Amino acid sequence: MVAAAVSLALGIYTEGIKEGWYDGASIGFAVLLVIFVTATSDYKQSLQFQNLNEEKQNIQLEVVRGGRRIKVSIFDLVVGDVVPLKIGDQVPADGVLISGHSFSIDESSMTGESKIVNKDQKSPFMMSGCKVADGYGTMLVTAVGINTEWGLLMASISEDSGEETPLQVRLNGVATFIGIIGLSVAVAVLVVLLARYFTGHTYNPDGSPQYVKGKMGVGETIRGVVKIFTVAVTIVVVAVPEGLPLAVTLTLAFSMRKMMRDKALVRRLSACETMGSATTICSDKTGTLTLNQMTVVEAYFGGEKMDPPDNTQKLSAAVSTMIIEGIAQNTSGSIFEPEGDQAPEVTGSPTEKAILSWGLQLGMKFSETRSKSSILQVFPFNSEKKRGGVAVQLGDSEVHVYWKGAAELILQSCTSWIGTDGSKQSMTPEKVGEFKKFIEDMAVASLRCVAFAYRPCEMSDVPKEDQRADWVLPEDNLIMLGIVGIKDPCRPGVQDSIRLCAAAGIKVRMVTGDNLQTARAIALECGILTDPNVSEPTIIEGKTFRELSDLEREEVADKISVMGRSSPNDKLLLVKALRNRGHVVAVTGDGTNDAPALHEADIGLSMGIQGTEVAKESSDIIILDDNFATLVRVVRWGRSVYANIQKFIQFQLTVNVAALIINVVSAVSSGDVPLNAVQVALG
Ligand SMILES: Nc1ncnc2c1ncn2[C@@H]1O[C@H](COP(=O)(O)OP(=O)(O)OP(=O)(O)O)[C@@H](O)[C@H]1O
Ligand SMILES: [Ca+2]
């Protein structure tokens, strides 16, 4: 703007009002144009951010209305709703805890203290925005929206989303740098020209010197100097690549919108850029590479295979009852049994749903079974332990502790097994081999294996009610009930996406909590592995990797294609090792414990459907449809952002530098500039 004003003033002054205005005015016009485009794009971007923010906040959650669990948007939550909560969820509104087990809450977002607070009948109040750190429970909503503590807090502060990406910062730097060079060159030219002018080395077209000492009037001298000034100003204006940062903003905003349409919600703008340079993707298996539609297709109970898996003919009534009790009580899912003969509705995580549906096939009556015994203590399933348990009281003193979890891990804790007739038999090495063989067979067929076990107790073994919250469920000396194999088909199209990645130089690795053999089978199916006979360290167990030294981990990390039975912490270790190796790592995650790995990675991608709120908040991009193919599209967008910006920089710098050189050379040699700002800006 200053340049425009100066140029305008000088132009009018040197060439008269008729011809002089156009140079300055055109610079003014160019500047106004840039300002206008910047403002519009900034405005559009802020609108988009608002939309995205709304999208981010539009959490779908389950509420219980009329005894039935339904999914509603967080915006449709009303006072009086009953909301089931589990680990990783965000408390959606203010409310009180109605029921819960080992339920605790991370209130750091409200209080600033990162302390986990236990919630029970004595302190049942929960504030919106906090995260469930452990356990599960149900809450009654007492205040929503602006009436919550969180709402009051948010009303008093406004959010700032004007964040600049690293590329923008760098380009701003480049633009400033070039500007400074232009300025110094201009000053140099100014000095040279002035010196030549005043020493009488410049000439008019007729060959007479422009400046003759002592013979010039003041007006004429000023006119000469002003002309030189115009030249210098033009050099500065031409040299500054003012369009550069704007181009980046526009490109990013454009890609963000496109990505949103492709089912990827960008939480951090810079992730778009980084994603383009990713060299490896560590992907979850369940839900990302597979459909997450699970069904029980095999079952092995009472030491015998059930064929079909819901055929209970061989099992005695006592065994069936126990299995059904274990399924109905030891679950974080739920079944709604409508009146009449409508089909029951099963809700919960896909694994739970598969098991509950299978229970229904066995003839389980969900609420009836649950009312027969009362729950004393719960150990909710988590990916670290890969098992979940519950202690229930039947009658006066009989207590059953039920466990279900990763098959081979449960098997290790079993010292006996139950026969079809309900007799307890001791776990001989042969029988262990038999169970293992069965797990292996299912895993090779790409099934997820979940084992059921139990242990009878007496009420006298159970701590009194006031100390029960700290009671650790006994998990040794278990009695094996049986094992189910759950099928989760590969996503169609995943093979193509993985091939695409390979062609683009990105290595896809699978990091899963599932059994190594199951992982191998799925990896073969979706093309991460091509040879079924690969060995360590291409395919490695989480535990083995964990026990290596930092250096060894870095060495093997490159070779790993599949990691099975991994805990979220193993994922973090892998990401660290790969980054130390110089990789740009993208990692996917859904669980609460995945948050550290998502943070550590160059790009953290969380799952929109299966992902917990904690995971989403730690991620840079949310994959709304959980699909691996979407992830690959994000990479493509990231790369196009880079390519576009690169091209623009090349173009802009060529133009600016060339114009600068031409102008300087001709200014010094002839005292005038051939290229003015308008030509450069529009050219
Ligand atoms: N609800 C559940 N109850 C008991 N055991 C379960 C449950 N869900 C999964 N498992 C067991 O834990 C293992 C999976 O653990 P984990 O949660 O770490 O994996 P995931 O996150 O589901 O899979 P991925 O890492 O591939 O996304 C399964 O192999 C299964 O045996
Ligand atoms: Ca996982």
PDB file of C-alpha atoms in Angstrom, residues 226-480:
ATOM      1  CA  VAL A 226      12.016  11.397  -7.504  1.00  0.00           C
ATOM      2  CA  LYS A 227      12.370   9.500 -10.752  1.00  0.00           C
ATOM      3  CA  ILE A 228      15.213   7.507  -9.234  1.00  0.00           C
ATOM      4  CA  PHE A 229      13.029   6.822  -6.217  1.00  0.00           C
ATOM      5  CA  THR A 230      10.316   5.439  -8.448  1.00  0.00           C
ATOM      6  CA  VAL A 231      12.783   3.000  -9.901  1.00  0.00           C
ATOM      7  CA  ALA A 232      13.845   1.821  -6.438  1.00  0.00           C
ATOM      8  CA  VAL A 233      10.273   1.425  -5.212  1.00  0.00           C
ATOM      9  CA  THR A 234       9.357  -0.571  -8.285  1.00  0.00           C
ATOM     10  CA  ILE A 235      12.262  -2.905  -7.605  1.00  0.00           C
ATOM     11  CA  VAL A 236      11.000  -3.570  -4.074  1.00  0.00           C
ATOM     12  CA  VAL A 237       7.424  -4.112  -5.167  1.00  0.00           C
ATOM     13  CA  VAL A 238       8.431  -6.454  -7.936  1.00  0.00           C
ATOM     14  CA  ALA A 239      10.683  -8.496  -5.686  1.00  0.00           C
ATOM     15  CA  VAL A 240       8.223  -9.247  -2.878  1.00  0.00           C
ATOM     16  CA  PRO A 241       6.339 -12.511  -3.497  1.00  0.00           C
ATOM     17  CA  GLU A 242       3.256 -11.387  -1.612  1.00  0.00           C
ATOM     18  CA  GLY A 243       1.088 -14.137  -3.085  1.00  0.00           C
ATOM     19  CA  LEU A 244       3.106 -16.987  -1.591  1.00  0.00           C
ATOM     20  CA  PRO A 245       1.604 -17.508   1.870  1.00  0.00           C
ATOM     21  CA  LEU A 246      -1.825 -16.852   0.469  1.00  0.00           C
ATOM     22  CA  ALA A 247      -1.387 -19.584  -2.104  1.00  0.00           C
ATOM     23  CA  VAL A 248      -0.591 -22.054   0.649  1.00  0.00           C
ATOM     24  CA  THR A 249      -3.638 -21.088   2.665  1.00  0.00           C
ATOM     25  CA  LEU A 250      -5.851 -21.452  -0.355  1.00  0.00           C
ATOM     26  CA  THR A 251      -4.385 -24.831  -1.260  1.00  0.00           C
ATOM     27  CA  LEU A 252      -4.753 -26.140   2.267  1.00  0.00           C
ATOM     28  CA  ALA A 253      -8.299 -24.899   2.656  1.00  0.00           C
ATOM     29  CA  PHE A 254      -9.224 -26.385  -0.677  1.00  0.00           C
ATOM     30  CA  SER A 255      -7.726 -29.770   0.196  1.00  0.00           C
ATOM     31  CA  MET A 256      -9.374 -29.757   3.591  1.00  0.00           C
ATOM     32  CA  ARG A 257     -12.759 -29.394   2.010  1.00  0.00           C
ATOM     33  CA  LYS A 258     -11.981 -32.152  -0.440  1.00  0.00           C
ATOM     34  CA  MET A 259     -10.751 -34.407   2.344  1.00  0.00           C
ATOM     35  CA  MET A 260     -13.889 -33.801   4.329  1.00  0.00           C
ATOM     36  CA  ARG A 261     -15.876 -35.016   1.338  1.00  0.00           C
ATOM     37  CA  ASP A 262     -13.621 -38.073   1.297  1.00  0.00           C
ATOM     38  CA  LYS A 263     -14.557 -38.831   4.912  1.00  0.00           C
ATOM     39  CA  ALA A 264     -11.440 -37.498   6.589  1.00  0.00           C
ATOM     40  CA  LEU A 265     -11.837 -34.748   9.145  1.00  0.00           C
ATOM     41  CA  VAL A 266      -8.659 -32.732   9.473  1.00  0.00           C
ATOM     42  CA  ARG A 267      -8.150 -31.538  13.025  1.00  0.00           C
ATOM     43  CA  ARG A 268      -4.754 -30.002  12.496  1.00  0.00           C
ATOM     44  CA  LEU A 269      -4.131 -28.258   9.193  1.00  0.00           C
ATOM     45  CA  SER A 270      -0.458 -29.151   9.122  1.00  0.00           C
ATOM     46  CA  ALA A 271      -1.371 -32.846   9.137  1.00  0.00           C
ATOM     47  CA  CYS A 272      -2.397 -32.515   5.477  1.00  0.00           C
ATOM     48  CA  GLU A 273       1.147 -31.534   4.560  1.00  0.00           C
ATOM     49  CA  THR A 274       2.816 -34.093   6.779  1.00  0.00           C
ATOM     50  CA  MET A 275       0.585 -36.883   5.545  1.00  0.00           C
ATOM     51  CA  GLY A 276       1.931 -36.316   2.051  1.00  0.00           C
ATOM     52  CA  SER A 277       5.424 -37.197   3.156  1.00  0.00           C
ATOM     53  CA  ALA A 278       4.498 -40.266   5.214  1.00  0.00           C
ATOM     54  CA  THR A 279       6.788 -43.208   4.531  1.00  0.00           C
ATOM     55  CA  THR A 280       5.062 -45.794   6.653  1.00  0.00           C
ATOM     56  CA  ILE A 281       1.588 -46.444   8.036  1.00  0.00           C
ATOM     57  CA  CYS A 282       1.053 -48.506  11.180  1.00  0.00           C
ATOM     58  CA  SER A 283      -2.536 -49.603  10.922  1.00  0.00           C
ATOM     59  CA  ASP A 284      -4.902 -51.300  13.304  1.00  0.00           C
ATOM     60  CA  LYS A 285      -6.483 -54.421  12.046  1.00  0.00           C
ATOM     61  CA  THR A 286      -9.925 -54.515  13.561  1.00  0.00           C
ATOM     62  CA  GLY A 287     -12.300 -52.162  11.816  1.00  0.00           C
ATOM     63  CA  THR A 288      -9.660 -50.504   9.664  1.00  0.00           C
ATOM     64  CA  LEU A 289      -8.482 -53.398   7.545  1.00  0.00           C
ATOM     65  CA  THR A 290     -11.481 -55.535   8.443  1.00  0.00           C
ATOM     66  CA  LEU A 291     -15.174 -54.704   8.396  1.00  0.00           C
ATOM     67  CA  ASN A 292     -15.656 -54.998  12.154  1.00  0.00           C
ATOM     68  CA  GLN A 293     -18.754 -57.088  11.535  1.00  0.00           C
ATOM     69  CA  MET A 294     -18.109 -60.007  13.776  1.00  0.00           C
ATOM     70  CA  THR A 295     -19.913 -63.299  14.061  1.00  0.00           C
ATOM     71  CA  VAL A 296     -19.141 -66.395  16.046  1.00  0.00           C
ATOM     72  CA  VAL A 297     -18.527 -69.143  13.520  1.00  0.00           C
ATOM     73  CA  GLU A 298     -16.843 -71.792  15.636  1.00  0.00           C
ATOM     74  CA  ALA A 299     -17.182 -72.931  19.199  1.00  0.00           C
ATOM     75  CA  TYR A 300     -15.402 -75.462  21.341  1.00  0.00           C
ATOM     76  CA  PHE A 301     -17.028 -76.155  24.682  1.00  0.00           C
ATOM     77  CA  GLY A 302     -16.864 -78.946  27.200  1.00  0.00           C
ATOM     78  CA  GLY A 303     -13.755 -80.167  25.451  1.00  0.00           C
ATOM     79  CA  GLU A 304     -15.631 -80.796  22.223  1.00  0.00           C
ATOM     80  CA  LYS A 305     -16.289 -78.888  19.058  1.00  0.00           C
ATOM     81  CA  MET A 306     -19.842 -77.692  18.631  1.00  0.00           C
ATOM     82  CA  ASP A 307     -21.097 -78.031  15.101  1.00  0.00           C
ATOM     83  CA  PRO A 308     -22.821 -75.761  14.188  1.00  0.00           C
ATOM     84  CA  PRO A 309     -21.503 -73.390  16.862  1.00  0.00           C
ATOM     85  CA  ASP A 310     -24.916 -73.051  18.537  1.00  0.00           C
ATOM     86  CA  ASN A 311     -25.513 -76.764  18.835  1.00  0.00           C
ATOM     87  CA  THR A 312     -25.692 -77.377  22.580  1.00  0.00           C
ATOM     88  CA  GLN A 313     -27.060 -80.899  22.396  1.00  0.00           C
ATOM     89  CA  LYS A 314     -23.918 -82.464  23.804  1.00  0.00           C
ATOM     90  CA  LEU A 315     -23.741 -80.065  26.737  1.00  0.00           C
ATOM     91  CA  SER A 316     -25.480 -80.827  29.975  1.00  0.00           C
ATOM     92  CA  ALA A 317     -27.979 -78.286  31.282  1.00  0.00           C
ATOM     93  CA  ALA A 318     -25.627 -77.197  34.080  1.00  0.00           C
ATOM     94  CA  VAL A 319     -22.836 -76.359  31.633  1.00  0.00           C
ATOM     95  CA  SER A 320     -25.187 -74.480  29.301  1.00  0.00           C
ATOM     96  CA  THR A 321     -26.531 -72.448  32.198  1.00  0.00           C
ATOM     97  CA  MET A 322     -23.053 -71.524  33.281  1.00  0.00           C
ATOM     98  CA  ILE A 323     -21.979 -70.493  29.770  1.00  0.00           C
ATOM     99  CA  ILE A 324     -25.094 -68.374  29.373  1.00  0.00           C
ATOM    100  CA  GLU A 325     -24.574 -66.782  32.768  1.00  0.00           C
ATOM    101  CA  GLY A 326     -20.993 -65.961  31.833  1.00  0.00           C
ATOM    102  CA  ILE A 327     -22.075 -64.390  28.549  1.00  0.00           C
ATOM    103  CA  ALA A 328     -24.927 -62.340  29.965  1.00  0.00           C
ATOM    104  CA  GLN A 329     -23.154 -61.032  33.052  1.00  0.00           C
ATOM    105  CA  ASN A 330     -19.615 -60.615  31.760  1.00  0.00           C
ATOM    106  CA  THR A 331     -20.297 -58.096  29.029  1.00  0.00           C
ATOM    107  CA  SER A 332     -20.205 -54.386  28.386  1.00  0.00           C
ATOM    108  CA  GLY A 333     -22.891 -54.748  25.727  1.00  0.00           C
ATOM    109  CA  SER A 334     -26.593 -55.035  26.193  1.00  0.00           C
ATOM    110  CA  ILE A 335     -29.663 -56.630  24.667  1.00  0.00           C
ATOM    111  CA  PHE A 336     -33.061 -55.014  24.404  1.00  0.00           C
ATOM    112  CA  GLU A 337     -35.866 -57.559  24.270  1.00  0.00           C
ATOM    113  CA  PRO A 338     -38.929 -55.931  22.759  1.00  0.00           C
ATOM    114  CA  GLU A 339     -42.441 -57.052  23.594  1.00  0.00           C
ATOM    115  CA  GLY A 340     -44.040 -59.496  21.207  1.00  0.00           C
ATOM    116  CA  ASP A 341     -42.005 -61.525  18.790  1.00  0.00           C
ATOM    117  CA  GLN A 342     -39.701 -58.857  17.376  1.00  0.00           C
ATOM    118  CA  ALA A 343     -36.052 -59.786  17.213  1.00  0.00           C
ATOM    119  CA  PRO A 344     -33.958 -58.655  20.208  1.00  0.00           C
ATOM    120  CA  GLU A 345     -31.589 -55.719  19.614  1.00  0.00           C
ATOM    121  CA  VAL A 346     -27.954 -56.273  20.505  1.00  0.00           C
ATOM    122  CA  THR A 347     -25.684 -53.299  21.266  1.00  0.00           C
ATOM    123  CA  GLY A 348     -22.053 -52.970  22.315  1.00  0.00           C
ATOM    124  CA  SER A 349     -18.618 -53.332  20.773  1.00  0.00           C
ATOM    125  CA  PRO A 350     -18.479 -55.648  17.743  1.00  0.00           C
ATOM    126  CA  THR A 351     -16.802 -58.438  19.721  1.00  0.00           C
ATOM    127  CA  GLU A 352     -19.403 -58.183  22.479  1.00  0.00           C
ATOM    128  CA  LYS A 353     -22.186 -58.086  19.946  1.00  0.00           C
ATOM    129  CA  ALA A 354     -20.928 -61.233  18.269  1.00  0.00           C
ATOM    130  CA  ILE A 355     -20.766 -63.056  21.587  1.00  0.00           C
ATOM    131  CA  LEU A 356     -24.161 -61.822  22.778  1.00  0.00           C
ATOM    132  CA  SER A 357     -25.792 -62.769  19.474  1.00  0.00           C
ATOM    133  CA  TRP A 358     -24.272 -66.192  19.790  1.00  0.00           C
ATOM    134  CA  GLY A 359     -25.666 -66.341  23.337  1.00  0.00           C
ATOM    135  CA  LEU A 360     -29.111 -65.623  21.918  1.00  0.00           C
ATOM    136  CA  GLN A 361     -28.689 -68.550  19.553  1.00  0.00           C
ATOM    137  CA  LEU A 362     -27.917 -70.712  22.551  1.00  0.00           C
ATOM    138  CA  GLY A 363     -31.285 -69.681  23.964  1.00  0.00           C
ATOM    139  CA  MET A 364     -30.094 -66.998  26.386  1.00  0.00           C
ATOM    140  CA  LYS A 365     -32.796 -64.768  27.911  1.00  0.00           C
ATOM    141  CA  PHE A 366     -30.752 -61.676  28.631  1.00  0.00           C
ATOM    142  CA  SER A 367     -32.650 -59.796  31.336  1.00  0.00           C
ATOM    143  CA  GLU A 368     -33.908 -62.971  32.943  1.00  0.00           C
ATOM    144  CA  THR A 369     -30.397 -64.365  33.226  1.00  0.00           C
ATOM    145  CA  ARG A 370     -29.044 -61.088  34.541  1.00  0.00           C
ATOM    146  CA  SER A 371     -31.706 -60.878  37.226  1.00  0.00           C
ATOM    147  CA  LYS A 372     -30.827 -64.335  38.578  1.00  0.00           C
ATOM    148  CA  SER A 373     -27.543 -63.198  40.057  1.00  0.00           C
ATOM    149  CA  SER A 374     -26.152 -59.902  41.242  1.00  0.00           C
ATOM    150  CA  ILE A 375     -22.840 -58.378  40.205  1.00  0.00           C
ATOM    151  CA  LEU A 376     -20.316 -57.875  43.006  1.00  0.00           C
ATOM    152  CA  GLN A 377     -17.326 -56.553  41.138  1.00  0.00           C
ATOM    153  CA  VAL A 378     -16.265 -55.925  37.557  1.00  0.00           C
ATOM    154  CA  PHE A 379     -12.926 -55.873  35.802  1.00  0.00           C
ATOM    155  CA  PRO A 380     -13.698 -54.154  32.502  1.00  0.00           C
ATOM    156  CA  PHE A 381     -11.994 -55.447  29.369  1.00  0.00           C
ATOM    157  CA  ASN A 382      -8.906 -53.521  28.326  1.00  0.00           C
ATOM    158  CA  SER A 383      -6.397 -53.964  25.541  1.00  0.00           C
ATOM    159  CA  GLU A 384      -3.480 -54.120  27.946  1.00  0.00           C
ATOM    160  CA  LYS A 385      -4.710 -57.229  29.814  1.00  0.00           C
ATOM    161  CA  LYS A 386      -6.843 -58.485  26.923  1.00  0.00           C
ATOM    162  CA  ARG A 387      -9.410 -59.895  29.278  1.00  0.00           C
ATOM    163  CA  GLY A 388     -12.465 -58.804  31.182  1.00  0.00           C
ATOM    164  CA  GLY A 389     -14.028 -60.328  34.266  1.00  0.00           C
ATOM    165  CA  VAL A 390     -16.949 -60.161  36.602  1.00  0.00           C
ATOM    166  CA  ALA A 391     -17.876 -61.636  39.979  1.00  0.00           C
ATOM    167  CA  VAL A 392     -21.521 -62.542  40.485  1.00  0.00           C
ATOM    168  CA  GLN A 393     -23.361 -63.741  43.536  1.00  0.00           C
ATOM    169  CA  LEU A 394     -25.926 -66.526  43.198  1.00  0.00           C
ATOM    170  CA  GLY A 395     -28.143 -67.268  46.138  1.00  0.00           C
ATOM    171  CA  ASP A 396     -26.639 -66.646  49.553  1.00  0.00           C
ATOM    172  CA  SER A 397     -23.034 -67.588  49.439  1.00  0.00           C
ATOM    173  CA  GLU A 398     -22.205 -68.909  46.000  1.00  0.00           C
ATOM    174  CA  VAL A 399     -19.962 -66.647  43.958  1.00  0.00           C
ATOM    175  CA  HIS A 400     -18.824 -67.173  40.370  1.00  0.00           C
ATOM    176  CA  VAL A 401     -15.966 -65.219  38.864  1.00  0.00           C
ATOM    177  CA  TYR A 402     -16.216 -65.217  35.076  1.00  0.00           C
ATOM    178  CA  TRP A 403     -13.404 -64.306  32.741  1.00  0.00           C
ATOM    179  CA  LYS A 404     -13.357 -63.918  28.998  1.00  0.00           C
ATOM    180  CA  GLY A 405     -10.506 -62.747  26.843  1.00  0.00           C
ATOM    181  CA  ALA A 406      -7.692 -63.568  24.469  1.00  0.00           C
ATOM    182  CA  ALA A 407      -7.855 -67.363  24.167  1.00  0.00           C
ATOM    183  CA  GLU A 408      -4.242 -68.430  24.683  1.00  0.00           C
ATOM    184  CA  LEU A 409      -3.805 -66.028  27.602  1.00  0.00           C
ATOM    185  CA  ILE A 410      -6.898 -67.315  29.404  1.00  0.00           C
ATOM    186  CA  LEU A 411      -5.741 -70.855  28.701  1.00  0.00           C
ATOM    187  CA  GLN A 412      -2.497 -70.134  30.551  1.00  0.00           C
ATOM    188  CA  SER A 413      -4.467 -69.294  33.696  1.00  0.00           C
ATOM    189  CA  CYS A 414      -6.559 -72.470  33.579  1.00  0.00           C
ATOM    190  CA  THR A 415      -5.711 -75.482  35.703  1.00  0.00           C
ATOM    191  CA  SER A 416      -8.786 -77.488  34.848  1.00  0.00           C
ATOM    192  CA  TRP A 417     -11.532 -77.702  32.305  1.00  0.00           C
ATOM    193  CA  ILE A 418     -15.138 -78.660  32.364  1.00  0.00           C
ATOM    194  CA  GLY A 419     -16.473 -81.659  30.434  1.00  0.00           C
ATOM    195  CA  THR A 420     -19.728 -81.851  28.521  1.00  0.00           C
ATOM    196  CA  ASP A 421     -21.389 -83.439  31.537  1.00  0.00           C
ATOM    197  CA  GLY A 422     -20.257 -80.645  33.857  1.00  0.00           C
ATOM    198  CA  SER A 423     -17.483 -82.612  35.498  1.00  0.00           C
ATOM    199  CA  LYS A 424     -14.322 -80.740  36.402  1.00  0.00           C
ATOM    200  CA  GLN A 425     -11.222 -82.324  34.914  1.00  0.00           C
ATOM    201  CA  SER A 426      -7.660 -81.346  35.436  1.00  0.00           C
ATOM    202  CA  MET A 427      -5.739 -79.653  32.637  1.00  0.00           C
ATOM    203  CA  THR A 428      -3.194 -82.212  31.484  1.00  0.00           C
ATOM    204  CA  PRO A 429      -0.436 -81.243  29.057  1.00  0.00           C
ATOM    205  CA  GLU A 430      -2.255 -83.275  26.387  1.00  0.00           C
ATOM    206  CA  LYS A 431      -5.429 -81.326  26.936  1.00  0.00           C
ATOM    207  CA  VAL A 432      -3.502 -78.021  26.811  1.00  0.00           C
ATOM    208  CA  GLY A 433      -2.088 -79.202  23.492  1.00  0.00           C
ATOM    209  CA  GLU A 434      -5.580 -80.004  22.294  1.00  0.00           C
ATOM    210  CA  PHE A 435      -6.890 -76.560  23.230  1.00  0.00           C
ATOM    211  CA  LYS A 436      -3.848 -74.904  21.675  1.00  0.00           C
ATOM    212  CA  LYS A 437      -4.310 -76.870  18.486  1.00  0.00           C
ATOM    213  CA  PHE A 438      -7.884 -75.734  18.335  1.00  0.00           C
ATOM    214  CA  ILE A 439      -6.929 -72.075  18.852  1.00  0.00           C
ATOM    215  CA  GLU A 440      -4.222 -72.393  16.211  1.00  0.00           C
ATOM    216  CA  ASP A 441      -6.637 -73.887  13.678  1.00  0.00           C
ATOM    217  CA  MET A 442      -9.131 -71.105  14.204  1.00  0.00           C
ATOM    218  CA  ALA A 443      -6.450 -68.416  14.079  1.00  0.00           C
ATOM    219  CA  VAL A 444      -5.021 -69.732  10.820  1.00  0.00           C
ATOM    220  CA  ALA A 445      -8.540 -69.432   9.429  1.00  0.00           C
ATOM    221  CA  SER A 446      -8.297 -65.718  10.410  1.00  0.00           C
ATOM    222  CA  LEU A 447     -10.742 -66.030  13.322  1.00  0.00           C
ATOM    223  CA  ARG A 448     -10.456 -63.989  16.515  1.00  0.00           C
ATOM    224  CA  CYS A 449     -10.360 -66.365  19.463  1.00  0.00           C
ATOM    225  CA  VAL A 450     -12.025 -65.563  22.755  1.00  0.00           C
ATOM    226  CA  ALA A 451     -11.963 -68.004  25.657  1.00  0.00           C
ATOM    227  CA  PHE A 452     -14.422 -68.285  28.541  1.00  0.00           C
ATOM    228  CA  ALA A 453     -13.362 -69.462  31.974  1.00  0.00           C
ATOM    229  CA  TYR A 454     -14.688 -69.257  35.484  1.00  0.00           C
ATOM    230  CA  ARG A 455     -13.801 -69.895  39.061  1.00  0.00           C
ATOM    231  CA  PRO A 456     -16.188 -70.683  41.896  1.00  0.00           C
ATOM    232  CA  CYS A 457     -15.731 -68.764  45.161  1.00  0.00           C
ATOM    233  CA  GLU A 458     -17.412 -68.441  48.492  1.00  0.00           C
ATOM    234  CA  MET A 459     -18.937 -65.244  49.770  1.00  0.00           C
ATOM    235  CA  SER A 460     -16.417 -65.485  52.606  1.00  0.00           C
ATOM    236  CA  ASP A 461     -13.592 -64.987  50.085  1.00  0.00           C
ATOM    237  CA  VAL A 462     -15.104 -61.710  48.981  1.00  0.00           C
ATOM    238  CA  PRO A 463     -14.148 -58.526  50.842  1.00  0.00           C
ATOM    239  CA  LYS A 464     -16.843 -56.674  52.759  1.00  0.00           C
ATOM    240  CA  GLU A 465     -18.844 -54.137  50.870  1.00  0.00           C
ATOM    241  CA  ASP A 466     -16.862 -51.070  51.921  1.00  0.00           C
ATOM    242  CA  GLN A 467     -13.567 -52.559  50.715  1.00  0.00           C
ATOM    243  CA  ARG A 468     -14.944 -54.271  47.679  1.00  0.00           C
ATOM    244  CA  ALA A 469     -14.041 -51.470  45.292  1.00  0.00           C
ATOM    245  CA  ASP A 470     -10.369 -52.451  45.671  1.00  0.00           C
ATOM    246  CA  TRP A 471     -10.995 -56.155  45.280  1.00  0.00           C
ATOM    247  CA  VAL A 472      -8.869 -57.654  42.551  1.00  0.00           C
ATOM    248  CA  LEU A 473     -10.709 -60.541  40.931  1.00  0.00           C
ATOM    249  CA  PRO A 474      -8.806 -63.829  41.255  1.00  0.00           C
ATOM    250  CA  GLU A 475      -7.445 -64.773  37.847  1.00  0.00           C
ATOM    251  CA  ASP A 476      -5.525 -67.947  38.449  1.00  0.00           C
ATOM    252  CA  ASN A 477      -6.728 -71.531  38.927  1.00  0.00           C
ATOM    253  CA  LEU A 478      -9.466 -70.964  36.409  1.00  0.00           C
ATOM    254  CA  ILE A 479     -11.712 -73.612  34.942  1.00  0.00           C
ATOM    255  CA  MET A 480     -11.878 -73.491  31.151  1.00  0.00           C
TER     256      MET A 480
END
